[in-house]
Coordinates of C-alpha atoms and ligand atoms in Angstrom, one line a residue:
M1 CA 124.1 62.1 81.2
A2 CA 126.4 61.0 78.1
I3 CA 125.7 64.4 76.4
L4 CA 126.5 66.2 79.7
Q5 CA 129.8 64.2 80.0
S6 CA 130.9 65.2 76.4
T7 CA 130.0 68.8 76.8
M8 CA 131.9 69.0 80.0
D9 CA 135.0 67.6 78.4
K10 CA 134.8 70.2 75.7
I11 CA 135.1 73.0 78.3
S12 CA 138.8 73.7 78.8
S13 CA 140.0 74.2 82.4
K14 CA 141.0 77.9 81.1
K15 CA 137.3 78.6 80.2
L16 CA 136.1 77.2 83.5
T17 CA 138.6 79.6 85.5
T18 CA 137.2 82.7 83.6
L19 CA 133.7 81.6 84.1
I20 CA 134.4 81.3 88.0
I21 CA 136.0 84.7 88.1
L22 CA 133.2 86.4 86.3
F23 CA 130.7 84.7 88.6
F24 CA 132.5 86.2 91.7
I25 CA 132.5 89.7 90.2
A26 CA 129.0 89.5 89.1
F27 CA 127.2 88.1 92.0
P28 CA 128.2 90.6 94.6
L29 CA 127.4 93.4 92.2
A30 CA 123.9 92.0 91.4
L31 CA 123.2 91.5 95.3
T32 CA 124.3 95.1 96.1
A33 CA 122.0 96.5 93.2
N34 CA 119.2 94.4 94.7
L35 CA 119.6 95.7 98.3
M36 CA 119.9 99.3 97.1
F37 CA 116.6 98.8 95.1
R38 CA 114.7 97.5 98.0
T39 CA 115.7 100.0 100.6
S40 CA 115.5 103.1 98.2
T41 CA 112.2 102.4 96.5
F42 CA 109.6 101.3 98.8
A43 CA 107.1 103.5 96.9
L44 CA 107.6 101.2 93.9
F45 CA 107.5 98.0 96.0
E46 CA 104.1 99.3 97.5
L47 CA 102.7 99.8 93.8
F48 CA 103.9 96.3 93.0
S49 CA 102.2 94.7 95.9
Q50 CA 99.1 96.9 95.3
N51 CA 98.7 95.2 91.8
K52 CA 99.0 91.8 93.4
V53 CA 96.2 92.7 96.0
A54 CA 94.0 94.0 93.2
M55 CA 94.5 90.8 91.5
K56 CA 93.5 88.8 94.5
N57 CA 90.3 91.0 95.2
A58 CA 89.2 90.2 91.7
S59 CA 88.8 86.5 92.7
L60 CA 86.6 87.2 95.9
P61 CA 83.4 85.4 96.0
T62 CA 80.3 87.6 95.2
S63 CA 77.4 86.1 97.0
T64 CA 74.1 88.0 96.3
N65 CA 73.3 88.0 100.2
D66 CA 76.5 89.7 100.9
P67 CA 75.6 93.5 101.3
T68 CA 79.1 94.2 100.2
S69 CA 79.2 92.0 97.1
S70 CA 78.3 94.7 94.5
S71 CA 81.1 96.9 95.9
I72 CA 83.6 94.2 96.1
R73 CA 84.2 94.2 92.2
D74 CA 84.3 98.0 92.4
K75 CA 86.9 98.5 95.0
K76 CA 89.8 96.4 93.8
T77 CA 92.1 98.5 95.7
K78 CA 94.7 97.7 98.3
P79 CA 93.2 97.4 101.6
I80 CA 93.8 100.2 104.2
G81 CA 95.9 102.2 101.8
G82 CA 98.8 99.8 101.5
L83 CA 99.1 99.4 105.3
L84 CA 98.9 95.6 105.2
A85 CA 101.6 93.6 103.4
S86 CA 100.7 91.4 100.4
G87 CA 101.5 87.9 99.9
F88 CA 99.2 86.2 102.6
D89 CA 97.2 83.1 101.9
E90 CA 93.6 84.8 101.4
S91 CA 91.8 81.8 103.0
S92 CA 93.9 82.0 106.2
C93 CA 92.5 85.5 107.0
I94 CA 89.4 86.6 105.1
S95 CA 89.0 89.7 107.1
R96 CA 92.2 91.1 105.7
L97 CA 90.7 91.2 102.3
Q98 CA 87.1 92.3 103.2
S99 CA 87.1 94.3 106.3
H100 CA 87.6 97.5 104.6
L101 CA 84.5 96.9 102.5
Y102 CA 82.4 97.3 105.8
R103 CA 83.8 100.7 106.4
K104 CA 83.4 104.0 104.7
P105 CA 86.5 105.2 102.8
S106 CA 89.0 106.4 105.3
P107 CA 90.1 110.1 105.3
H108 CA 93.1 108.8 107.2
K109 CA 95.8 107.5 104.9
P110 CA 98.9 106.0 106.3
S111 CA 102.0 107.9 105.4
P112 CA 104.5 106.4 103.2
Y113 CA 107.1 106.6 106.0
L114 CA 104.7 104.5 108.1
I115 CA 104.4 101.9 105.3
Y116 CA 108.2 101.8 105.0
K117 CA 108.8 101.2 108.7
L118 CA 106.2 98.4 108.6
R119 CA 107.8 96.6 105.8
N120 CA 111.2 96.9 107.3
Y121 CA 109.8 95.6 110.7
E122 CA 108.2 92.8 108.7
E123 CA 111.6 91.8 107.3
L124 CA 113.1 91.8 110.8
H125 CA 110.3 89.7 112.1
T126 CA 110.6 86.9 109.2
R127 CA 114.4 86.8 110.0
C128 CA 114.3 86.7 113.8
G129 CA 110.8 85.4 114.5
P130 CA 110.1 82.0 116.3
N131 CA 111.3 78.9 114.4
T132 CA 114.2 80.6 112.5
R133 CA 117.8 80.0 113.0
D134 CA 118.3 83.6 114.1
Y135 CA 115.8 83.1 116.7
R136 CA 117.4 79.8 118.2
R137 CA 121.0 81.4 117.9
S138 CA 119.8 84.7 119.7
M139 CA 118.1 82.8 122.3
I140 CA 121.1 80.6 123.2
K141 CA 123.2 83.6 123.4
I142 CA 120.7 85.5 125.5
V143 CA 120.3 82.5 127.9
N144 CA 124.0 82.0 128.3
S145 CA 125.2 85.6 128.5
E146 CA 125.5 87.3 131.6
N147 CA 127.0 90.5 130.5
N148 CA 127.6 90.3 126.8
G149 CA 124.0 89.4 125.8
N150 CA 123.8 92.7 123.5
A151 CA 125.9 90.7 121.0
A152 CA 123.1 88.6 120.2
M153 CA 121.9 88.9 116.6
C154 CA 118.3 89.9 117.2
K155 CA 116.6 92.0 120.0
Y156 CA 113.2 90.9 121.4
L157 CA 110.3 92.9 123.0
V158 CA 108.0 90.2 124.6
C159 CA 104.6 91.7 125.4
V160 CA 102.8 90.6 128.4
P161 CA 99.4 92.2 128.2
V162 CA 97.1 92.0 131.2
N163 CA 93.7 92.7 132.3
G164 CA 90.5 92.7 130.2
L165 CA 90.7 92.4 126.3
G166 CA 90.4 96.1 125.6
N167 CA 93.4 96.7 127.9
Q168 CA 95.4 94.0 126.4
M169 CA 94.8 95.3 122.9
I170 CA 95.9 98.9 123.7
S171 CA 98.9 97.6 125.5
I172 CA 99.9 95.3 122.4
A173 CA 99.6 98.3 120.0
A174 CA 101.8 100.4 122.3
T175 CA 104.4 97.7 122.6
F176 CA 104.5 97.2 118.9
L177 CA 105.1 100.8 118.3
Y178 CA 108.0 100.6 121.0
A179 CA 109.3 97.4 119.1
V180 CA 109.2 99.2 115.7
L181 CA 111.0 102.3 117.2
T182 CA 113.8 100.0 118.8
D183 CA 114.2 97.5 116.1
R184 CA 113.1 94.8 118.3
V185 CA 110.9 91.7 117.4
L186 CA 107.5 91.7 119.0
L187 CA 106.4 88.5 120.6
V188 CA 103.1 88.4 122.4
R189 CA 102.7 86.1 125.5
F190 CA 98.9 85.5 124.7
G191 CA 96.7 83.3 127.0
E192 CA 95.4 80.4 125.2
D193 CA 92.0 82.0 125.4
K194 CA 93.2 84.6 122.9
Y195 CA 95.0 82.4 120.4
R196 CA 91.9 82.4 117.9
L197 CA 90.8 86.0 118.0
F198 CA 93.2 87.7 115.5
C199 CA 95.1 86.8 112.3
E200 CA 98.7 86.5 112.3
P201 CA 99.9 89.7 111.5
F202 CA 103.3 89.0 110.1
L203 CA 103.9 86.9 106.7
N204 CA 105.1 83.5 107.3
S205 CA 105.7 84.0 110.9
T206 CA 104.0 84.1 114.1
W207 CA 103.6 86.8 116.9
I208 CA 102.8 84.3 119.5
L209 CA 105.5 83.7 122.0
P210 CA 106.3 80.1 121.7
K211 CA 105.8 77.9 125.0
S212 CA 109.4 76.8 124.9
F213 CA 110.5 80.4 125.4
P214 CA 113.3 80.2 127.9
F215 CA 112.0 83.0 130.2
W216 CA 108.2 81.9 130.0
N217 CA 108.2 82.4 133.9
Y218 CA 109.1 86.1 133.7
K219 CA 108.9 86.4 137.5
L220 CA 112.6 85.3 137.8
V221 CA 114.0 87.8 135.4
E222 CA 115.7 90.8 136.7
T223 CA 113.6 93.9 136.9
Y224 CA 114.0 97.4 135.5
E225 CA 113.8 98.9 138.8
S226 CA 116.7 97.1 140.3
M227 CA 118.7 97.8 137.0
L228 CA 118.0 101.5 137.6
K229 CA 119.3 101.2 141.1
K230 CA 122.5 99.5 139.8
E231 CA 123.0 102.3 137.4
K232 CA 122.7 104.8 140.2
G233 CA 125.8 102.9 141.6
K234 CA 127.6 103.7 138.3
N235 CA 127.8 100.1 137.0
S236 CA 129.0 100.0 133.6
K237 CA 127.0 99.0 130.5
E238 CA 128.7 95.6 130.5
D239 CA 127.0 94.7 133.8
L240 CA 123.5 95.0 132.2
P241 CA 121.6 91.8 132.1
S242 CA 120.7 90.1 128.8
T243 CA 117.0 89.9 130.0
L244 CA 115.1 92.6 131.8
F245 CA 111.4 92.7 133.0
L246 CA 109.6 96.0 132.8
N247 CA 106.5 96.5 134.5
L248 CA 104.2 99.4 132.9
Q249 CA 100.9 98.1 134.3
H250 CA 98.6 100.5 136.0
T251 CA 99.6 100.6 139.7
K252 CA 98.5 103.2 142.2
N253 CA 101.1 105.6 143.8
E254 CA 104.2 104.0 142.3
P255 CA 107.2 106.2 141.8
D256 CA 107.9 107.5 138.2
K257 CA 109.7 105.1 136.0
F258 CA 111.4 107.7 133.8
F259 CA 110.7 105.3 130.9
H260 CA 110.2 108.3 128.6
C261 CA 113.8 109.6 129.3
D262 CA 116.8 109.2 127.3
H263 CA 118.9 108.0 130.2
S264 CA 116.5 105.0 130.6
Q265 CA 116.1 104.2 126.8
D266 CA 119.9 104.4 126.5
L267 CA 120.3 101.6 129.1
L268 CA 117.4 99.7 127.7
R269 CA 118.7 99.7 124.3
N270 CA 121.6 97.4 125.3
V271 CA 119.5 94.8 126.8
P272 CA 118.7 92.2 124.1
L273 CA 115.5 90.8 125.6
L274 CA 113.0 93.0 127.2
I275 CA 109.9 91.7 128.9
L276 CA 107.2 94.3 129.1
K277 CA 104.1 93.9 131.1
S278 CA 101.3 96.4 130.7
D279 CA 97.6 97.2 130.5
Q280 CA 98.2 100.8 129.2
Y281 CA 98.4 102.7 126.1
F282 CA 101.7 104.3 126.8
V283 CA 102.3 105.8 123.4
P284 CA 102.2 109.2 124.7
S285 CA 105.3 108.5 127.0
L286 CA 106.9 107.3 123.9
F287 CA 106.0 110.6 122.2
M288 CA 107.5 112.4 125.1
N289 CA 111.1 111.0 124.2
P290 CA 112.9 113.3 121.9
S291 CA 114.2 110.7 119.4
F292 CA 111.0 108.7 119.4
N293 CA 108.9 111.7 119.0
S294 CA 110.8 112.6 115.6
E295 CA 110.1 109.2 114.3
I296 CA 106.4 109.0 115.4
T297 CA 105.9 112.4 114.0
K298 CA 107.1 111.2 110.5
M299 CA 105.2 107.9 110.8
F300 CA 101.9 109.5 111.8
L301 CA 101.3 113.0 110.1
E302 CA 97.9 113.0 111.8
R303 CA 99.1 112.5 115.4
D304 CA 95.8 110.8 116.7
T305 CA 95.9 108.1 114.2
V306 CA 98.5 105.7 116.1
F307 CA 95.9 103.1 117.1
Y308 CA 93.9 103.8 114.1
H309 CA 96.7 102.6 111.9
L310 CA 98.6 100.1 114.0
G311 CA 95.3 98.6 115.6
G312 CA 94.2 98.3 112.0
Y313 CA 97.4 96.7 110.9
L314 CA 97.7 94.2 114.0
F315 CA 94.2 93.2 114.6
Q316 CA 92.5 91.7 111.8
P317 CA 89.7 89.3 113.1
S318 CA 90.4 85.6 112.7
N319 CA 88.2 83.7 110.2
E320 CA 86.0 82.5 113.2
A321 CA 85.6 86.1 114.5
W322 CA 85.1 87.5 111.1
G323 CA 82.3 84.9 110.6
L324 CA 80.6 86.1 113.6
I325 CA 81.3 89.9 112.8
S326 CA 80.0 89.7 109.3
K327 CA 77.0 87.6 109.8
F328 CA 75.8 90.0 112.5
Y329 CA 76.6 93.1 110.4
Q330 CA 74.7 91.6 107.5
E331 CA 71.7 90.5 109.5
H332 CA 71.2 93.6 111.4
L333 CA 73.4 96.5 110.6
S334 CA 73.8 96.5 106.8
K335 CA 70.4 97.9 105.9
A336 CA 70.5 100.8 108.1
D337 CA 70.9 104.5 107.0
E338 CA 72.7 105.1 110.1
R339 CA 74.3 102.9 112.7
I340 CA 74.9 104.0 116.3
G341 CA 77.1 102.1 118.6
L342 CA 76.2 102.4 122.2
Q343 CA 78.6 101.0 124.7
I344 CA 77.3 100.8 128.2
R345 CA 80.0 99.6 130.7
V346 CA 79.1 99.8 134.4
F347 CA 82.2 99.6 136.4
A348 CA 80.3 99.3 139.8
P349 CA 77.1 97.5 139.0
D350 CA 76.2 96.9 142.7
S351 CA 76.4 100.7 143.6
T352 CA 74.9 102.0 140.2
P353 CA 71.1 101.9 139.7
Q354 CA 70.3 100.7 136.1
Q355 CA 67.7 103.5 135.9
A356 CA 70.4 106.1 136.5
V357 CA 72.4 104.7 133.6
M358 CA 69.5 104.5 131.4
D359 CA 68.6 108.1 132.2
L360 CA 72.2 109.1 131.3
V361 CA 72.1 107.3 128.2
L362 CA 68.9 108.9 127.0
R363 CA 70.0 112.4 128.2
C364 CA 73.2 111.9 126.1
T365 CA 71.6 110.6 122.9
I366 CA 68.5 112.7 122.9
K367 CA 70.0 115.9 123.7
N368 CA 72.7 115.5 121.1
K369 CA 70.1 114.4 118.5
L370 CA 71.7 111.0 118.1
L371 CA 68.4 109.5 118.7
P372 CA 65.0 111.0 118.4
E373 CA 62.3 111.7 121.0
L374 CA 59.1 109.8 120.8
D375 CA 56.2 111.4 119.2
T376 CA 53.7 111.4 121.9
Q377 CA 51.0 113.3 120.0
N378 CA 51.0 110.6 117.4
S379 CA 50.1 107.2 118.5
M380 CA 49.8 105.9 115.0
P381 CA 52.5 103.3 114.5
Y382 CA 54.9 104.5 111.8
R383 CA 54.5 103.5 108.3
M384 CA 57.8 101.6 107.1
K385 CA 57.7 103.0 103.5
N386 CA 60.5 105.6 103.0
K387 CA 61.4 106.0 106.5
S388 CA 64.9 106.3 107.3
I389 CA 66.2 103.6 109.6
K390 CA 68.6 104.2 112.5
V391 CA 70.1 101.0 114.0
V392 CA 71.4 101.0 117.7
L393 CA 74.0 98.4 118.4
V394 CA 74.0 98.1 122.2
T395 CA 77.0 96.4 123.7
S396 CA 76.9 95.7 127.6
L397 CA 77.4 92.9 130.1
K398 CA 73.6 93.5 130.9
A399 CA 70.6 92.5 128.7
E400 CA 68.4 95.1 130.3
Y401 CA 69.9 98.1 128.5
G402 CA 69.3 96.8 125.1
E403 CA 65.8 95.6 126.2
N404 CA 64.7 98.9 127.5
L405 CA 65.7 100.8 124.5
R406 CA 64.2 98.2 122.3
N407 CA 60.8 98.5 124.1
M408 CA 61.0 102.3 124.1
Y409 CA 61.1 102.4 120.4
E410 CA 59.4 99.3 119.3
N411 CA 56.4 100.2 117.2
K412 CA 56.5 103.7 118.4
A413 CA 56.3 106.9 116.3
T414 CA 59.3 109.3 116.7
V415 CA 59.3 113.2 116.2
T416 CA 61.7 112.8 113.3
G417 CA 59.7 110.0 111.8
E418 CA 62.7 107.9 111.8
V419 CA 62.4 104.2 112.6
I420 CA 64.6 103.0 115.3
R421 CA 65.8 99.4 115.8
V422 CA 67.9 98.1 118.7
Y423 CA 70.2 95.0 118.6
Q424 CA 72.3 93.7 121.5
A425 CA 74.7 90.8 120.4
S426 CA 75.4 89.4 123.9
H427 CA 75.0 89.9 127.6
E428 CA 77.6 88.1 129.4
E429 CA 76.5 89.2 132.7
H430 CA 80.0 89.6 134.2
Q431 CA 83.6 89.8 133.0
K432 CA 84.9 86.3 132.6
H433 CA 88.6 85.2 132.6
H434 CA 90.3 82.5 130.6
D435 CA 87.1 81.9 128.4
K436 CA 87.6 81.7 124.7
M437 CA 84.1 82.3 123.7
H438 CA 83.7 85.2 126.1
N439 CA 86.7 86.8 124.5
M440 CA 85.4 86.1 121.2
K441 CA 82.1 87.9 121.8
A442 CA 83.9 90.9 123.3
W443 CA 86.2 91.2 120.2
M444 CA 83.2 90.8 117.9
E445 CA 81.3 93.5 119.8
M446 CA 84.4 95.9 119.8
Y447 CA 84.8 95.5 116.1
L448 CA 81.2 96.0 115.3
L449 CA 81.1 99.2 117.4
S450 CA 84.1 100.3 115.2
L451 CA 81.8 99.9 112.1
C452 CA 79.2 102.2 113.4
D453 CA 78.8 105.9 112.0
V454 CA 78.4 107.4 115.5
L455 CA 79.7 106.1 118.6
V456 CA 78.6 106.7 122.3
T457 CA 81.1 105.1 124.8
T458 CA 81.6 104.9 128.4
S459 CA 84.4 107.0 129.9
V460 CA 87.6 105.4 131.0
S461 CA 86.7 102.1 129.3
T462 CA 89.4 100.6 127.1
F463 CA 86.7 98.4 125.4
G464 CA 85.3 101.6 124.0
Y465 CA 88.8 103.0 123.3
V466 CA 89.5 100.0 121.0
A467 CA 86.2 100.5 119.2
Q468 CA 86.8 104.3 118.8
S469 CA 90.2 104.1 117.5
L470 CA 89.8 101.1 115.1
G471 CA 86.8 102.9 113.6
G472 CA 88.5 106.3 113.5
L473 CA 85.7 107.8 115.5
R474 CA 85.5 110.5 118.1
P475 CA 82.9 109.3 120.4
W476 CA 80.4 110.8 122.8
L477 CA 81.9 109.9 126.2
L478 CA 79.2 108.9 128.7
Y479 CA 79.9 110.6 132.0
K480 CA 81.2 108.1 134.6
L481 CA 78.3 108.0 137.3
T482 CA 79.8 108.1 140.8
N483 CA 76.9 109.4 142.9
N484 CA 73.4 111.0 142.3
D485 CA 74.9 114.1 141.2
T486 CA 73.1 115.5 138.1
H487 CA 75.0 118.6 137.4
F488 CA 77.2 117.3 134.6
P489 CA 76.8 117.0 131.0
A490 CA 75.5 113.4 130.3
C491 CA 78.3 113.2 127.6
E492 CA 80.9 115.2 126.0
R493 CA 82.4 114.6 122.5
D494 CA 85.9 113.3 122.4
F495 CA 88.5 115.5 120.6
S496 CA 90.7 112.7 119.4
L497 CA 90.7 109.2 117.9
E498 CA 93.3 108.0 120.3
P499 CA 92.9 105.9 123.5
C500 CA 93.8 107.6 126.7
Y501 CA 97.1 106.9 128.5
H502 CA 95.7 106.7 132.3
I503 CA 99.1 107.0 133.9
P504 CA 101.5 109.4 132.2
P505 CA 104.9 110.2 133.8
N506 CA 104.5 112.9 136.6
H507 CA 108.1 114.2 136.1
Y508 CA 110.4 115.7 133.4
C509 CA 113.6 113.7 133.0
N510 CA 115.5 116.2 135.2
G511 CA 113.0 115.3 138.2
N512 CA 111.0 118.3 138.0
L513 CA 107.2 117.9 138.3
I514 CA 105.2 118.2 135.0
K515 CA 102.5 120.8 135.8
D516 CA 101.4 121.4 132.2
F517 CA 102.0 118.8 129.4
V518 CA 100.7 121.1 126.7
S519 CA 103.5 123.7 127.1
T520 CA 106.3 121.1 126.5
F521 CA 104.4 118.6 124.4
L522 CA 102.4 120.3 121.8
Y523 CA 100.3 117.4 120.7
L524 CA 99.4 116.0 124.3
R525 CA 96.0 116.9 126.0
G526 CA 94.4 115.9 129.3
C527 CA 91.8 113.2 128.5
K528 CA 88.3 114.4 128.9
D529 CA 87.1 111.2 130.6
F530 CA 90.2 110.7 132.9
S531 CA 91.7 113.9 134.4
N532 CA 95.0 112.4 135.2
G533 CA 95.3 110.7 131.8
V534 CA 96.8 112.3 128.4
K535 CA 96.2 111.4 124.8
L536 CA 97.6 112.5 121.5
V537 CA 95.7 115.2 119.5
N538 CA 95.9 116.1 115.9
D539 CA 94.7 119.8 116.2
T540 CA 96.8 121.7 118.3
T541 CA 94.0 124.3 118.9
T542 CA 92.2 121.8 120.8
I543 CA 91.6 123.3 124.4
L544 CA 93.0 121.5 127.2
D545 CA 89.8 120.8 129.4
H546 CA 91.2 118.8 132.2
G547 CA 94.6 117.4 132.7
P548 CA 97.5 117.2 135.1
Ligands
GDP1 P1 87.4 98.1 130.4 O1 87.5 97.2 131.7 O2 86.1 98.6 130.2 O3 88.5 99.0 130.2 O4 87.6 96.9 129.1 P2 88.3 95.7 129.0 O5 88.0 95.1 127.7 O6 89.9 95.7 129.3 O7 87.7 94.6 130.2 C1 86.4 94.4 130.2 C2 86.0 93.1 129.7 O8 84.7 92.6 130.3 C3 85.9 92.8 128.4 O9 87.2 92.5 127.9 C4 84.8 91.7 128.3 O10 85.5 90.5 128.6 C5 83.9 92.0 129.3 N1 82.9 92.9 128.8 C6 83.0 94.3 129.2 N2 81.8 94.9 128.5 C7 81.4 94.0 127.6 C8 80.4 94.1 126.6 O11 79.8 95.1 126.5 N3 80.2 92.8 125.9 C9 81.0 91.9 126.1 N4 80.9 90.8 125.2 N5 81.9 91.8 127.0 C10 82.2 92.9 127.8

């Protein structure tokens, strides 16, 4: 302290003034330079974080029981082509580091623009997410303001996902894209039964809507429909509420919401807190909006990889889920030469005979050479040596489908000489609600399906959509059985990786009926499995089979 005192005494007051002036000139200059560097050189930033992840990968455990252990050391690359941010605590989310080792190298790379948008979004989330000063300030403004809520510092998009887990995941992904496109912070109103399924996607923050959120009971919030009515009465933008509830859930015979239109988006833009309830993958309706369309087009150079990238980014299995997934994979799937995922979802079990479903599955898989016929001429049990092994992963609420297929192939010769092994991870009998372990099993099975080489899924099932899109696969879509009709192909190959949007808008923004999506929206096609639905397609030469 004495030395410090004597040094201070030596500095004359003139020198001090010069130092202070210098500091005030140099500091803003340094700050501006730093900001310019950060916004204009995301490629460099990416390279830097790539190195960091490579260093982290080097410290991964390499157990000899782990089928991926030898490849871990060889693949010290950044997981998912730089899609995921670096800086996370490794042990908090093991799948973030390991999951790409369970997949073949991806032909679908994220665009630099998508990575840039995600890094920007992460900054916004860190600044405005729960437990931050800006969150508290913004919420106070939103709660207190009737008309001038749009002056709040941060804007929010609260996602209320409903229905089964597949429905919820596709609607969360669509809502996240909407948040990125509109510079809003995404918060998900997860039920407690969903808390432990996924890792936190955003560094040093959470995407879980806090229980203290002032509009947890969103049923009291003004609706989008009533706002549109007011707007028809030519109310000014100042009359807009600070919070609005927008219902994009699947409902029959509802009038069009014109959500895809500029006039709706212009109004919504001025509402700081949007609460969006959905069970749908409404990405195609964002694509139908001209300004969103140009952004989406830059973000996703391959149009049908929206869920593939955003789902891969958002839905990393939690450590608990990853433990189940990796254990099942290593025990049953890792040693196969080929993995066939077979998702059997029976929507009306009481009126759909099991045998009819089984016949459909066999007609599809055998006709398309996904599974071999039995060799009835040769009753000799196959010899294991040098035979190629196909593993079928059956997912279904019923045990019988897996059992039937297993009994059919067990110890039997096949015409191709292949050995067929059949596994089913669970049979929950029926869909359960608010059940943590039930959801965990559903998530584990969707993820395992996505790790397969070939996928057979059930038409219209969002459970299958998640598996398909996460895995970057074009599945064989099993025909949806409705009666005893047999004049249909048992399954058809999908033309896109994307989930189907089941309830696209019926009208153009001028009120005219949309008769043909393709002529206006080059990258939209009618879904193969649901005639009213549309989905994004990468190849514009894809023929429109069905569709509105
Ligand atoms: P969708 O109804 O087929 O569109 O799919 P959802 O995932 O939205 O809802 C179905 C729900 O039923 C799942 O989330 C699971 O809770 C349950 N379920 C349906 N099929 C299976 C299955 O094969 N395995 C497991 N574990 N659960 C299933």
